[in-house]
Amino acid sequence: MMRDDMERILLSEEEIRSRIRELGAEITADYAGKEPLFVGVLKGSFVFMADLIRSVDLPCGMDFMVVSSYGKGTKTTGAVKIVKDLSQDIEDRDVVIVEDILDTGVTLSYLTRYLSNRNPASITIATLLDKPERRRAAVQAKYVGFTVPDAFVVGYGLDYAETYRNLPYIGILKPSVYGGK
Ligand code: IMP
């Protein structure tokens, strides 16, 4: 049923799974001897976060933030609001921000600056998807699952109007679903 809303499947469950294993191995090697703190940006990152941390073979902490997002539209407003902040101190911690998608970069450039002010030992970004064509704010993710074209994607945590987050794959939504042609 949901498949009828999909123009095409961009990334299958298997592709996502194997790429996340690679990212987890990379992070495990890069943070050897450390105890990184993974900070998931809700809601979109929760599925990726759950799979990523299980691919990391290190002691680690985790926390979540909620920031304002698109609402029901498919275009970013440029405004970032912290709805829920971290529940712990990050001073001297190695922070890995976990995001579902790096689009304009507005959210992550803001968050990186916001968290840097708390004197963590380091901050990096792990994003499942990167849409570089849409970048408006300078931000670089150290760990990128997949570079994707400029299309609205859903599934694997990503929503359109709070729907489709539970799809196990990532698909491109038919523009007709959100009022396009
Ligand atoms: P940015 O601030 O423009 O980089 O926006 C990042 C946020 O926008 C992501 O965390 C998503 O919640 C949302 N977003 C951007 N592109 C998409 C998309 O194609 N599908 C679903 N959500 C998206």
Coordinates of N, CA and C and ligand atoms in Angstrom, one line a residue:
M1 N 0.8 -1.2 0.0 CA 0.0 0.0 0.0 C 0.9 1.3 0.0
M2 N 1.8 1.3 1.0 CA 2.7 2.5 1.0 C 3.5 2.6 -0.2
R3 N 3.8 1.5 -0.8 CA 4.6 1.5 -2.0 C 4.0 2.3 -3.1
D4 N 2.7 2.4 -3.1 CA 2.0 3.2 -4.2 C 2.3 4.7 -4.1
D5 N 2.8 5.1 -3.0 CA 3.2 6.5 -2.8 C 4.6 6.8 -3.2
M6 N 5.3 5.7 -3.5 CA 6.7 5.8 -3.8 C 7.0 5.9 -5.3
E7 N 7.8 6.9 -5.7 CA 8.2 6.9 -7.1 C 9.2 5.8 -7.3
R8 N 10.2 5.7 -6.4 CA 11.1 4.5 -6.5 C 11.8 4.3 -5.2
I9 N 12.3 3.1 -5.0 CA 13.2 2.8 -3.8 C 14.6 3.3 -4.2
L10 N 15.1 4.1 -3.3 CA 16.4 4.7 -3.5 C 17.5 3.8 -2.9
L11 N 17.2 3.3 -1.7 CA 18.2 2.5 -0.9 C 17.4 1.4 -0.3
S12 N 17.9 0.2 -0.6 CA 17.2 -1.0 0.0 C 17.6 -1.2 1.4
E13 N 16.9 -2.1 2.1 CA 17.2 -2.4 3.5 C 18.6 -3.0 3.6
E14 N 19.0 -3.9 2.6 CA 20.3 -4.5 2.6 C 21.4 -3.5 2.4
E15 N 21.2 -2.6 1.4 CA 22.2 -1.6 1.2 C 22.5 -0.7 2.4
I16 N 21.4 -0.4 3.1 CA 21.5 0.5 4.3 C 22.3 -0.3 5.4
R17 N 21.9 -1.5 5.5 CA 22.5 -2.4 6.6 C 24.0 -2.5 6.4
S18 N 24.4 -2.8 5.2 CA 25.8 -3.1 5.0 C 26.6 -1.8 5.0
R19 N 26.0 -0.7 4.6 CA 26.8 0.6 4.7 C 26.9 1.0 6.2
I20 N 25.9 0.8 7.0 CA 26.0 1.2 8.4 C 27.0 0.3 9.1
R21 N 27.2 -0.9 8.7 CA 28.2 -1.8 9.3 C 29.6 -1.1 9.0
E22 N 29.8 -0.6 7.8 CA 31.1 0.0 7.4 C 31.3 1.2 8.2
L23 N 30.2 2.1 8.4 CA 30.4 3.3 9.2 C 30.7 3.0 10.6
G24 N 30.1 1.9 11.2 CA 30.3 1.5 12.5 C 31.8 1.1 12.7
A25 N 32.3 0.4 11.7 CA 33.7 -0.1 11.8 C 34.6 1.1 11.7
E26 N 34.3 2.1 10.9 CA 35.1 3.3 10.8 C 35.2 4.0 12.1
I27 N 34.0 4.2 12.7 CA 33.9 4.9 14.0 C 34.7 4.2 15.0
T28 N 34.5 2.9 15.1 CA 35.2 2.0 16.1 C 36.7 2.2 16.0
A29 N 37.2 2.3 14.8 CA 38.7 2.4 14.6 C 39.1 3.9 15.0
D30 N 38.3 4.9 14.5 CA 38.7 6.2 14.8 C 38.6 6.6 16.3
Y31 N 37.7 6.0 17.0 CA 37.6 6.3 18.4 C 38.1 5.3 19.4
A32 N 39.0 4.4 18.9 CA 39.6 3.4 19.7 C 40.2 4.0 20.9
G33 N 40.0 3.4 22.1 CA 40.5 4.0 23.4 C 39.7 5.1 23.9
K34 N 38.6 5.5 23.2 CA 37.8 6.6 23.7 C 36.4 6.1 24.0
E35 N 35.6 7.0 24.6 CA 34.2 6.6 24.9 C 33.3 7.7 24.3
P36 N 33.0 7.6 23.0 CA 32.2 8.7 22.3 C 30.8 8.8 22.9
L37 N 30.3 10.0 22.8 CA 28.9 10.2 23.1 C 28.1 10.5 21.9
F38 N 27.2 9.6 21.5 CA 26.4 9.8 20.3 C 25.2 10.6 20.7
V39 N 25.0 11.7 19.9 CA 23.9 12.6 20.1 C 22.9 12.5 18.9
G40 N 21.8 11.9 19.1 CA 20.8 11.7 18.0 C 19.9 12.9 18.0
V41 N 19.7 13.4 16.7 CA 18.8 14.5 16.5 C 17.4 13.9 16.1
L42 N 16.5 14.1 17.1 CA 15.1 13.5 16.9 C 14.3 14.3 16.0
K43 N 13.3 13.8 15.4 CA 13.0 12.4 15.5 C 13.7 11.6 14.4
G44 N 14.0 12.2 13.3 CA 14.5 11.4 12.1 C 15.6 10.4 12.3
S45 N 16.5 10.7 13.3 CA 17.7 9.9 13.4 C 17.5 8.6 14.2
F46 N 16.4 8.4 14.8 CA 16.3 7.3 15.8 C 16.5 5.9 15.2
V47 N 16.1 5.7 14.0 CA 16.3 4.4 13.4 C 17.8 4.2 13.0
F48 N 18.4 5.2 12.4 CA 19.8 5.2 12.1 C 20.7 5.0 13.3
M49 N 20.3 5.8 14.3 CA 21.1 5.8 15.6 C 21.1 4.3 16.2
A50 N 19.9 3.7 16.2 CA 19.8 2.4 16.8 C 20.6 1.4 16.1
D51 N 20.7 1.5 14.8 CA 21.5 0.5 14.0 C 23.0 0.9 14.1
L52 N 23.3 2.2 14.0 CA 24.7 2.6 14.0 C 25.4 2.2 15.3
I53 N 24.8 2.5 16.5 CA 25.5 2.2 17.8 C 25.7 0.7 18.0
R54 N 24.8 -0.1 17.3 CA 25.0 -1.5 17.5 C 26.1 -2.0 16.5
S55 N 26.6 -1.1 15.7 CA 27.7 -1.5 14.8 C 29.0 -0.9 15.3
V56 N 28.9 -0.2 16.5 CA 30.1 0.4 17.1 C 30.6 -0.5 18.2
D57 N 31.8 -1.0 18.2 CA 32.3 -1.9 19.2 C 33.2 -1.2 20.2
L58 N 32.5 -0.3 20.9 CA 33.2 0.6 21.9 C 32.3 0.9 23.1
P59 N 32.8 1.2 24.2 CA 31.9 1.7 25.2 C 31.5 3.1 24.8
C60 N 30.2 3.4 24.9 CA 29.8 4.7 24.4 C 28.6 5.2 25.2
G61 N 28.3 6.5 25.1 CA 27.1 7.0 25.7 C 26.2 7.5 24.6
M62 N 25.0 7.8 25.0 CA 24.1 8.4 24.0 C 23.1 9.3 24.7
D63 N 22.7 10.2 23.9 CA 21.7 11.2 24.3 C 21.0 11.7 23.1
F64 N 19.9 12.5 23.3 CA 19.1 12.9 22.2 C 18.7 14.4 22.3
M65 N 18.6 15.0 21.2 CA 18.1 16.4 21.2 C 16.9 16.4 20.2
V66 N 16.0 17.3 20.5 CA 14.9 17.6 19.6 C 15.0 19.0 19.1
V67 N 15.0 19.1 17.8 CA 15.1 20.4 17.2 C 13.9 20.6 16.3
S68 N 13.5 21.8 16.0 CA 12.3 22.0 15.2 C 12.7 21.7 13.8
S69 N 11.7 21.1 13.0 CA 12.0 20.7 11.6 C 11.0 21.3 10.7
Y70 N 10.8 20.6 9.6 CA 10.0 21.1 8.5 C 8.5 21.3 8.8
G71 N 8.0 20.7 9.8 CA 6.5 20.7 10.0 C 5.9 19.8 8.9
K72 N 4.9 20.3 8.3 CA 4.2 19.5 7.2 C 4.8 19.7 5.8
G73 N 5.6 20.7 5.7 CA 6.1 21.0 4.3 C 7.3 20.2 3.9
T74 N 7.8 20.5 2.8 CA 9.0 19.8 2.3 C 10.2 20.8 2.2
K75 N 10.0 22.0 2.5 CA 11.0 23.0 2.4 C 11.4 23.5 3.8
T76 N 12.7 23.7 4.0 CA 13.1 24.1 5.3 C 12.8 25.6 5.5
T77 N 12.6 26.0 6.7 CA 12.3 27.4 7.0 C 13.5 28.2 7.3
G78 N 14.6 27.5 7.6 CA 15.8 28.2 8.0 C 15.9 28.5 9.5
A79 N 14.8 28.3 10.2 CA 14.8 28.6 11.6 C 15.1 27.3 12.4
V80 N 16.0 27.3 13.4 CA 16.3 26.1 14.2 C 15.9 26.5 15.6
K81 N 15.1 25.6 16.2 CA 14.7 25.9 17.6 C 15.0 24.6 18.4
I82 N 15.7 24.8 19.6 CA 16.0 23.6 20.4 C 14.7 23.3 21.2
V83 N 14.1 22.2 21.0 CA 12.9 21.8 21.7 C 13.3 21.0 22.9
K84 N 14.3 20.1 22.8 CA 14.8 19.4 23.9 C 16.3 19.4 23.8
D85 N 16.9 19.8 24.9 CA 18.4 19.8 25.0 C 18.9 18.5 25.5
L86 N 20.2 18.4 25.5 CA 20.9 17.2 26.1 C 20.6 17.1 27.6
S87 N 20.7 15.9 28.1 CA 20.4 15.7 29.5 C 21.7 15.5 30.2
Q88 N 22.8 15.7 29.6 CA 24.1 15.6 30.3 C 25.1 16.6 29.9
D89 N 26.2 16.7 30.7 CA 27.3 17.6 30.4 C 28.1 17.0 29.3
I90 N 28.6 17.8 28.3 CA 29.5 17.2 27.3 C 30.9 17.7 27.3
E91 N 31.2 18.5 28.4 CA 32.6 19.0 28.5 C 33.6 17.8 28.5
D92 N 34.6 18.0 27.6 CA 35.7 17.0 27.4 C 35.2 15.7 26.8
R93 N 34.0 15.6 26.3 CA 33.5 14.4 25.7 C 33.7 14.4 24.2
D94 N 33.9 13.3 23.6 CA 34.0 13.2 22.1 C 32.6 12.9 21.6
V95 N 32.0 14.0 21.0 CA 30.6 14.0 20.6 C 30.5 13.6 19.1
V96 N 29.6 12.7 18.9 CA 29.3 12.4 17.5 C 27.8 12.7 17.3
I97 N 27.5 13.7 16.5 CA 26.1 14.1 16.3 C 25.6 13.1 15.2
V98 N 24.4 12.5 15.5 CA 23.9 11.6 14.5 C 22.6 12.1 13.9
E99 N 22.6 12.3 12.6 CA 21.5 12.9 11.8 C 21.0 11.9 10.7
D100 N 19.8 12.1 10.4 CA 19.2 11.3 9.3 C 19.7 11.8 7.9
I101 N 19.6 13.2 7.8 CA 20.0 13.7 6.5 C 20.5 15.1 6.6
L102 N 21.6 15.4 5.9 CA 22.2 16.7 5.8 C 21.7 17.4 4.5
D103 N 20.8 18.3 4.7 CA 20.2 18.9 3.5 C 20.7 20.3 3.3
T104 N 20.1 21.4 3.7 CA 20.6 22.7 3.6 C 21.8 22.9 4.5
G105 N 21.9 22.1 5.6 CA 23.0 22.3 6.6 C 22.6 23.2 7.7
V106 N 21.5 23.9 7.6 CA 21.1 24.9 8.6 C 21.1 24.3 10.0
T107 N 20.4 23.1 10.1 CA 20.3 22.5 11.4 C 21.6 22.1 12.0
L108 N 22.4 21.4 11.2 CA 23.7 20.9 11.8 C 24.7 22.0 12.0
S109 N 24.7 23.0 11.2 CA 25.7 24.1 11.4 C 25.4 24.8 12.7
Y110 N 24.1 25.0 12.9 CA 23.6 25.6 14.2 C 24.0 24.7 15.4
L111 N 23.6 23.4 15.3 CA 23.8 22.5 16.4 C 25.3 22.4 16.7
T112 N 26.1 22.3 15.7 CA 27.6 22.2 15.9 C 28.1 23.4 16.7
R113 N 27.7 24.5 16.3 CA 28.1 25.7 17.0 C 27.6 25.8 18.5
Y114 N 26.3 25.4 18.6 CA 25.6 25.4 19.9 C 26.3 24.4 20.8
L115 N 26.7 23.2 20.4 CA 27.3 22.3 21.3 C 28.8 22.6 21.5
S116 N 29.5 23.2 20.5 CA 30.9 23.6 20.7 C 31.1 24.5 21.8
N117 N 30.1 25.3 22.1 CA 30.2 26.3 23.2 C 30.4 25.6 24.6
R118 N 30.1 24.3 24.6 CA 30.1 23.6 25.9 C 31.5 22.9 26.1
N119 N 32.4 23.2 25.3 CA 33.8 22.7 25.4 C 33.9 21.1 25.3
P120 N 33.3 20.5 24.3 CA 33.5 19.1 24.2 C 35.0 18.9 23.7
A121 N 35.5 17.7 23.9 CA 36.9 17.4 23.4 C 36.9 17.4 21.9
S122 N 35.8 16.9 21.3 CA 35.7 17.0 19.8 C 34.2 16.8 19.4
I123 N 33.9 17.3 18.2 CA 32.6 17.1 17.7 C 32.7 16.6 16.2
T124 N 32.0 15.5 15.9 CA 31.9 15.1 14.5 C 30.5 14.9 14.2
I125 N 30.2 14.7 12.9 CA 28.8 14.5 12.4 C 28.8 13.2 11.7
A126 N 27.8 12.3 12.0 CA 27.5 11.1 11.2 C 26.1 11.3 10.7
T127 N 26.0 11.3 9.4 CA 24.7 11.5 8.8 C 24.5 10.3 7.8
L128 N 23.3 9.8 7.8 CA 23.0 8.6 6.9 C 23.0 9.1 5.5
L129 N 22.4 10.3 5.3 CA 22.2 10.8 3.9 C 22.8 12.2 3.8
D130 N 23.3 12.5 2.6 CA 23.8 13.8 2.4 C 23.3 14.3 1.0
K131 N 22.7 15.5 1.0 CA 22.2 16.1 -0.2 C 23.0 17.3 -0.5
P132 N 24.2 17.2 -1.0 CA 25.1 18.3 -1.1 C 24.6 19.4 -2.0
E133 N 23.8 19.1 -3.0 CA 23.3 20.1 -3.9 C 22.5 21.2 -3.2
R134 N 21.9 20.9 -2.1 CA 21.0 21.8 -1.4 C 21.7 22.6 -0.3
R135 N 23.0 22.5 -0.2 CA 23.7 23.1 1.0 C 23.6 24.6 0.9
R136 N 23.3 25.2 2.1 CA 23.2 26.7 2.2 C 24.2 27.1 3.3
A137 N 24.4 26.2 4.3 CA 25.3 26.6 5.4 C 26.5 25.7 5.4
A138 N 27.7 26.2 5.7 CA 28.9 25.4 5.6 C 28.9 24.4 6.8
V139 N 28.9 23.2 6.4 CA 29.0 22.1 7.4 C 29.5 20.8 6.7
Q140 N 30.4 20.1 7.4 CA 31.0 19.0 6.8 C 30.7 17.8 7.7
A141 N 30.2 16.7 7.2 CA 30.0 15.5 8.0 C 31.2 14.6 7.8
K142 N 31.7 14.1 8.9 CA 32.9 13.1 8.8 C 32.4 11.8 8.3
Y143 N 31.2 11.4 8.7 CA 30.7 10.0 8.4 C 29.4 10.2 7.6
V144 N 29.5 9.8 6.3 CA 28.3 9.9 5.4 C 27.9 8.6 4.9
G145 N 26.7 8.2 5.1 CA 26.2 6.9 4.6 C 26.2 6.9 3.1
F146 N 25.3 7.8 2.6 CA 25.1 7.9 1.1 C 24.9 9.3 0.7
T147 N 25.4 9.6 -0.4 CA 25.1 10.9 -1.1 C 23.9 10.7 -2.0
V148 N 22.9 11.6 -1.8 CA 21.6 11.3 -2.5 C 21.3 12.6 -3.4
P149 N 20.5 12.3 -4.4 CA 20.1 13.5 -5.3 C 19.1 14.4 -4.6
D150 N 18.8 15.5 -5.2 CA 17.9 16.5 -4.6 C 16.5 16.1 -4.9
A151 N 16.0 15.1 -4.0 CA 14.6 14.7 -4.1 C 14.1 14.5 -2.7
F152 N 12.8 14.5 -2.5 CA 12.3 14.3 -1.1 C 12.3 12.9 -0.8
V153 N 13.0 12.4 0.2 CA 13.0 11.0 0.5 C 12.4 10.7 1.9
V154 N 11.9 9.5 2.0 CA 11.2 9.1 3.2 C 11.6 7.7 3.5
G155 N 11.3 7.3 4.8 CA 11.6 5.9 5.2 C 12.8 5.9 6.1
Y156 N 13.0 4.8 6.8 CA 14.1 4.6 7.7 C 14.3 5.8 8.7
G157 N 13.2 6.2 9.2 CA 13.3 7.3 10.2 C 12.8 8.7 9.6
L158 N 13.0 8.8 8.3 CA 12.6 10.1 7.6 C 11.1 10.1 7.3
D159 N 10.5 11.3 7.5 CA 9.1 11.4 7.4 C 8.7 12.4 6.3
Y160 N 7.4 12.2 5.9 CA 6.7 13.3 5.3 C 5.5 13.5 6.1
A161 N 5.3 14.7 6.8 CA 4.1 14.9 7.6 C 3.9 13.8 8.6
E162 N 5.0 13.4 9.2 CA 5.1 12.4 10.3 C 4.7 10.9 9.8
T163 N 4.6 10.7 8.5 CA 4.3 9.4 8.1 C 5.5 8.8 7.4
Y164 N 5.6 7.5 7.2 CA 6.6 6.8 6.5 C 7.9 6.5 7.2
R165 N 8.0 7.0 8.5 CA 9.2 6.8 9.2 C 9.5 5.3 9.4
N166 N 8.5 4.5 9.4 CA 8.7 3.0 9.7 C 9.1 2.2 8.5
L167 N 9.2 2.8 7.3 CA 9.6 2.0 6.2 C 11.0 1.5 6.4
P168 N 11.3 0.3 6.1 CA 12.6 -0.2 6.3 C 13.6 0.2 5.2
Y169 N 13.1 0.8 4.2 CA 14.0 1.2 3.1 C 13.8 2.8 2.9
I170 N 14.6 3.4 2.1 CA 14.5 4.8 1.8 C 14.0 4.9 0.3
G171 N 12.9 5.7 0.2 CA 12.3 5.8 -1.1 C 12.1 7.3 -1.4
I172 N 11.9 7.5 -2.7 CA 11.6 8.9 -3.2 C 10.1 8.9 -3.3
L173 N 9.5 9.9 -2.7 CA 8.0 10.0 -2.7 C 7.5 10.6 -4.0
K174 N 6.4 10.2 -4.5 CA 5.8 10.8 -5.7 C 5.4 12.2 -5.3
P175 N 5.8 13.2 -6.1 CA 5.5 14.6 -5.8 C 4.0 14.7 -5.7
S176 N 3.2 13.9 -6.3 CA 1.7 14.0 -6.1 C 1.2 13.8 -4.7
V177 N 2.1 13.1 -3.9 CA 1.7 12.8 -2.5 C 1.7 14.1 -1.7
Y178 N 2.6 15.0 -2.1 CA 2.7 16.3 -1.3 C 2.2 17.5 -2.2
G179 N 1.3 17.2 -3.1 CA 0.7 18.3 -3.8 C 1.5 18.8 -5.1
G180 N 2.5 18.1 -5.4 CA 3.3 18.5 -6.6 C 2.7 17.8 -7.8
K181 N 3.3 17.9 -9.0 CA 2.7 17.2 -10.2 C 3.3 15.9 -10.4
Ligands
IMP1 P1 18.7 21.0 7.0 O1 18.7 21.9 8.2 O2 18.1 21.6 5.8 O3 20.0 20.3 6.7 O4 17.6 19.9 7.4 C1 17.8 18.8 8.0 C2 16.4 18.2 8.4 O5 15.4 18.4 7.4 C3 16.5 16.7 8.5 O6 16.9 16.3 9.8 C4 15.2 16.2 8.1 O7 14.3 16.2 9.3 C5 14.6 17.2 7.2 N1 14.8 16.8 5.8 C6 15.6 17.3 4.8 N2 15.5 16.7 3.7 C7 14.5 15.7 3.9 C8 14.0 14.7 3.0 O8 14.3 14.5 1.8 N3 13.0 13.9 3.6 C9 12.6 14.0 4.9 N4 13.1 15.0 5.7 C10 14.1 15.8 5.2

